[in-house]
Backbone as CSV, one residue per row, in Angstrom:
resi,resn,N_x,N_y,N_z,CA_x,CA_y,CA_z,C_x,C_y,C_z
1,MET,17.505,-1.967,2.393,16.395,-2.888,2.474,15.156,-2.199,1.919
2,CYS,14.407,-2.911,1.124,13.174,-2.396,0.554,11.988,-3.093,1.199
3,LEU,10.946,-2.328,1.435,9.730,-2.862,2.030,8.571,-2.716,1.060
4,ALA,7.639,-3.625,1.162,6.360,-3.482,0.476,5.394,-2.890,1.501
5,ILE,4.670,-1.881,1.101,3.767,-1.163,1.993,2.323,-1.490,1.617
6,PRO,1.466,-1.794,2.608,0.058,-2.037,2.298,-0.624,-0.758,1.812
7,ALA,-1.483,-0.923,0.842,-2.260,0.190,0.302,-3.659,-0.305,-0.020
8,LYS,-4.623,0.595,0.104,-6.010,0.242,-0.210,-6.334,0.716,-1.617
9,VAL,-6.868,-0.176,-2.420,-7.223,0.158,-3.801,-8.454,1.060,-3.792
10,ALA,-8.295,2.267,-4.329,-9.393,3.236,-4.376,-10.121,3.202,-5.711
11,ALA,-9.371,2.920,-6.793,-9.983,2.887,-8.127,-9.118,2.054,-9.049
12,LEU,-9.767,1.381,-9.969,-9.071,0.644,-11.021,-9.188,1.450,-12.304
13,GLU,-8.077,1.548,-13.026,-8.013,2.358,-14.230,-7.685,1.468,-15.428
14,GLU,-7.773,2.029,-16.622,-7.386,1.309,-17.834,-5.887,1.048,-17.814
15,GLY,-5.470,0.032,-18.521,-4.052,-0.266,-18.640,-3.463,-0.948,-17.422
16,ASN,-4.302,-1.682,-16.674,-3.851,-2.387,-15.464,-3.237,-1.449,-14.435
17,LEU,-3.815,-0.272,-14.302,-3.375,0.689,-13.299,-4.446,0.823,-12.233
18,ALA,-4.009,1.236,-11.048,-4.938,1.468,-9.942,-4.484,2.685,-9.167
19,THR,-5.442,3.385,-8.604,-5.152,4.444,-7.650,-5.305,3.831,-6.276
20,VAL,-4.265,4.005,-5.437,-4.286,3.435,-4.095,-4.025,4.518,-3.066
21,ASP,-4.438,4.225,-1.839,-4.169,5.093,-0.697,-3.104,4.416,0.149
22,ILE,-1.979,5.105,0.299,-0.882,4.622,1.140,-0.672,5.638,2.245
23,LEU,-1.108,5.304,3.447,-0.947,6.185,4.600,-1.479,7.586,4.322
24,GLY,-2.620,7.666,3.638,-3.258,8.947,3.367,-2.781,9.647,2.110
25,VAL,-1.859,9.055,1.396,-1.347,9.627,0.149,-1.799,8.740,-1.009
26,THR,-2.317,9.354,-2.068,-2.737,8.554,-3.217,-1.593,8.437,-4.216
27,ARG,-1.517,7.267,-4.812,-0.494,6.961,-5.811,-1.139,6.136,-6.911
28,GLU,-0.569,6.214,-8.089,-0.981,5.341,-9.177,0.037,4.211,-9.270
29,ILE,-0.460,2.982,-9.286,0.411,1.807,-9.330,-0.059,0.856,-10.407
30,SER,0.780,-0.104,-10.716,0.429,-1.154,-11.665,-0.149,-2.354,-10.915
31,VAL,-1.194,-2.947,-11.469,-1.749,-4.180,-10.922,-1.521,-5.341,-11.889
32,ASP,-0.486,-5.226,-12.717,-0.149,-6.306,-13.656,0.080,-7.625,-12.935
33,LEU,0.678,-7.586,-11.753,1.007,-8.812,-11.013,-0.145,-9.302,-10.140
34,THR,-1.175,-8.485,-9.983,-2.324,-8.845,-9.145,-3.628,-8.515,-9.875
35,PRO,-3.891,-9.176,-10.980,-5.097,-8.844,-11.756,-6.399,-9.116,-10.993
36,GLN,-6.328,-9.883,-9.920,-7.521,-10.169,-9.120,-7.889,-9.039,-8.159
37,ALA,-7.020,-8.041,-8.012,-7.275,-6.929,-7.088,-8.540,-6.178,-7.489
38,GLN,-9.343,-5.837,-6.486,-10.589,-5.111,-6.689,-10.582,-3.856,-5.820
39,VAL,-11.448,-2.904,-6.157,-11.611,-1.704,-5.338,-11.979,-2.139,-3.924
40,GLY,-11.290,-1.567,-2.932,-11.517,-1.908,-1.531,-10.537,-2.927,-0.991
41,ASP,-9.850,-3.649,-1.878,-8.833,-4.616,-1.446,-7.589,-3.894,-0.941
42,TYR,-6.844,-4.591,-0.106,-5.516,-4.134,0.291,-4.492,-4.920,-0.497
43,VAL,-3.484,-4.203,-0.995,-2.404,-4.831,-1.736,-1.075,-4.386,-1.139
44,LEU,-0.061,-5.230,-1.290,1.291,-4.825,-0.925,1.906,-4.157,-2.141
45,VAL,2.440,-2.958,-1.946,3.016,-2.185,-3.047,4.524,-2.114,-2.880
46,HIS,5.217,-2.475,-3.944,6.679,-2.387,-3.977,7.091,-1.876,-5.350
47,ALA,7.873,-0.809,-5.360,8.409,-0.242,-6.603,7.320,0.059,-7.629
48,GLY,6.173,0.538,-7.155,5.111,0.925,-8.068,4.218,-0.189,-8.561
49,PHE,4.407,-1.391,-8.013,3.601,-2.548,-8.404,2.895,-3.133,-7.195
50,ALA,1.635,-3.524,-7.359,0.957,-4.339,-6.363,1.498,-5.750,-6.548
51,ILE,2.115,-6.305,-5.501,2.733,-7.619,-5.648,1.921,-8.730,-5.002
52,GLU,0.940,-8.364,-4.177,0.111,-9.380,-3.522,-1.137,-8.724,-2.947
53,VAL,-2.262,-9.402,-3.030,-3.478,-8.973,-2.340,-3.418,-9.588,-0.945
54,VAL,-3.651,-8.753,0.084,-3.576,-9.226,1.470,-4.878,-8.920,2.193
55,ASP,-5.107,-9.626,3.302,-6.343,-9.374,4.033,-6.231,-8.081,4.846
56,GLU,-7.380,-7.516,5.161,-7.444,-6.216,5.830,-6.734,-6.221,7.181
57,GLN,-6.902,-7.268,7.961,-6.274,-7.313,9.284,-4.751,-7.231,9.165
58,PHE,-4.174,-8.029,8.266,-2.728,-7.985,8.051,-2.299,-6.581,7.619
59,ALA,-3.044,-5.991,6.683,-2.705,-4.663,6.169,-2.735,-3.623,7.283
60,LEU,-3.786,-3.626,8.091,-3.907,-2.628,9.148,-2.842,-2.806,10.226
61,GLU,-2.511,-4.050,10.565,-1.448,-4.298,11.536,-0.104,-3.809,10.999
62,THR,0.149,-4.049,9.738,1.401,-3.621,9.128,1.474,-2.101,9.037
63,ILE,0.380,-1.460,8.673,0.336,0.001,8.618,0.634,0.582,9.994
64,GLU,0.086,-0.019,11.042,0.350,0.463,12.402,1.838,0.347,12.734
65,LEU,2.463,-0.745,12.352,3.907,-0.894,12.580,4.702,0.164,11.820
66,VAL,4.309,0.427,10.590,5.000,1.453,9.796,4.860,2.813,10.464
67,ARG,3.688,3.096,11.004,3.482,4.373,11.693,4.373,4.466,12.939
68,GLN,4.610,3.346,13.613,5.452,3.346,14.811,6.932,3.500,14.471
69,PHE,7.336,3.007,13.292,8.736,3.034,12.871,8.847,3.607,11.461
70,PRO,8.506,4.878,11.277,8.476,5.441,9.920,9.833,5.401,9.214
71,GLU,10.907,5.365,9.968,12.228,5.317,9.329,12.443,4.016,8.550
72,LEU,11.720,2.957,8.911,11.843,1.701,8.185,11.312,1.818,6.760
73,ALA,10.327,2.662,6.588,9.720,2.827,5.272,10.119,4.154,4.635
74,ASP,11.039,4.880,5.278,11.470,6.176,4.782,10.279,7.098,4.594
75,LEU,9.376,7.090,5.590,8.187,7.919,5.549,8.230,8.932,6.657
76,ASP,7.710,10.098,6.402,7.542,11.111,7.433,6.049,11.227,7.667
77,THR,5.565,10.647,8.762,4.120,10.662,9.022,3.706,11.865,9.855
78,GLN,4.653,12.751,10.176,4.329,13.955,10.941,3.934,15.064,9.976
79,PRO,2.957,15.896,10.361,2.570,17.000,9.487,3.733,17.967,9.310
80,ALA,3.818,18.566,8.139,4.865,19.563,7.876,4.649,20.799,8.731
81,ALA,5.714,21.388,9.208,5.626,22.576,10.057,5.495,23.831,9.225
């Protein structure tokens, strides 16, 4: 099963690319499917693409769920030892 993870757009770049923050990690993604995305918006990211702009409340609630069940997103949210 694949999940889309909420991310906050930190910067928009040339070539329909954006830098986003996903659980404290920055990634470069494509905004080809969400040209309306702006800096500060939350987007759902799947396979390197922003697939939808979502409201902040939904994004923060979803991020909290991911933090509670990191195995669902194949994330390790614990600091490395």
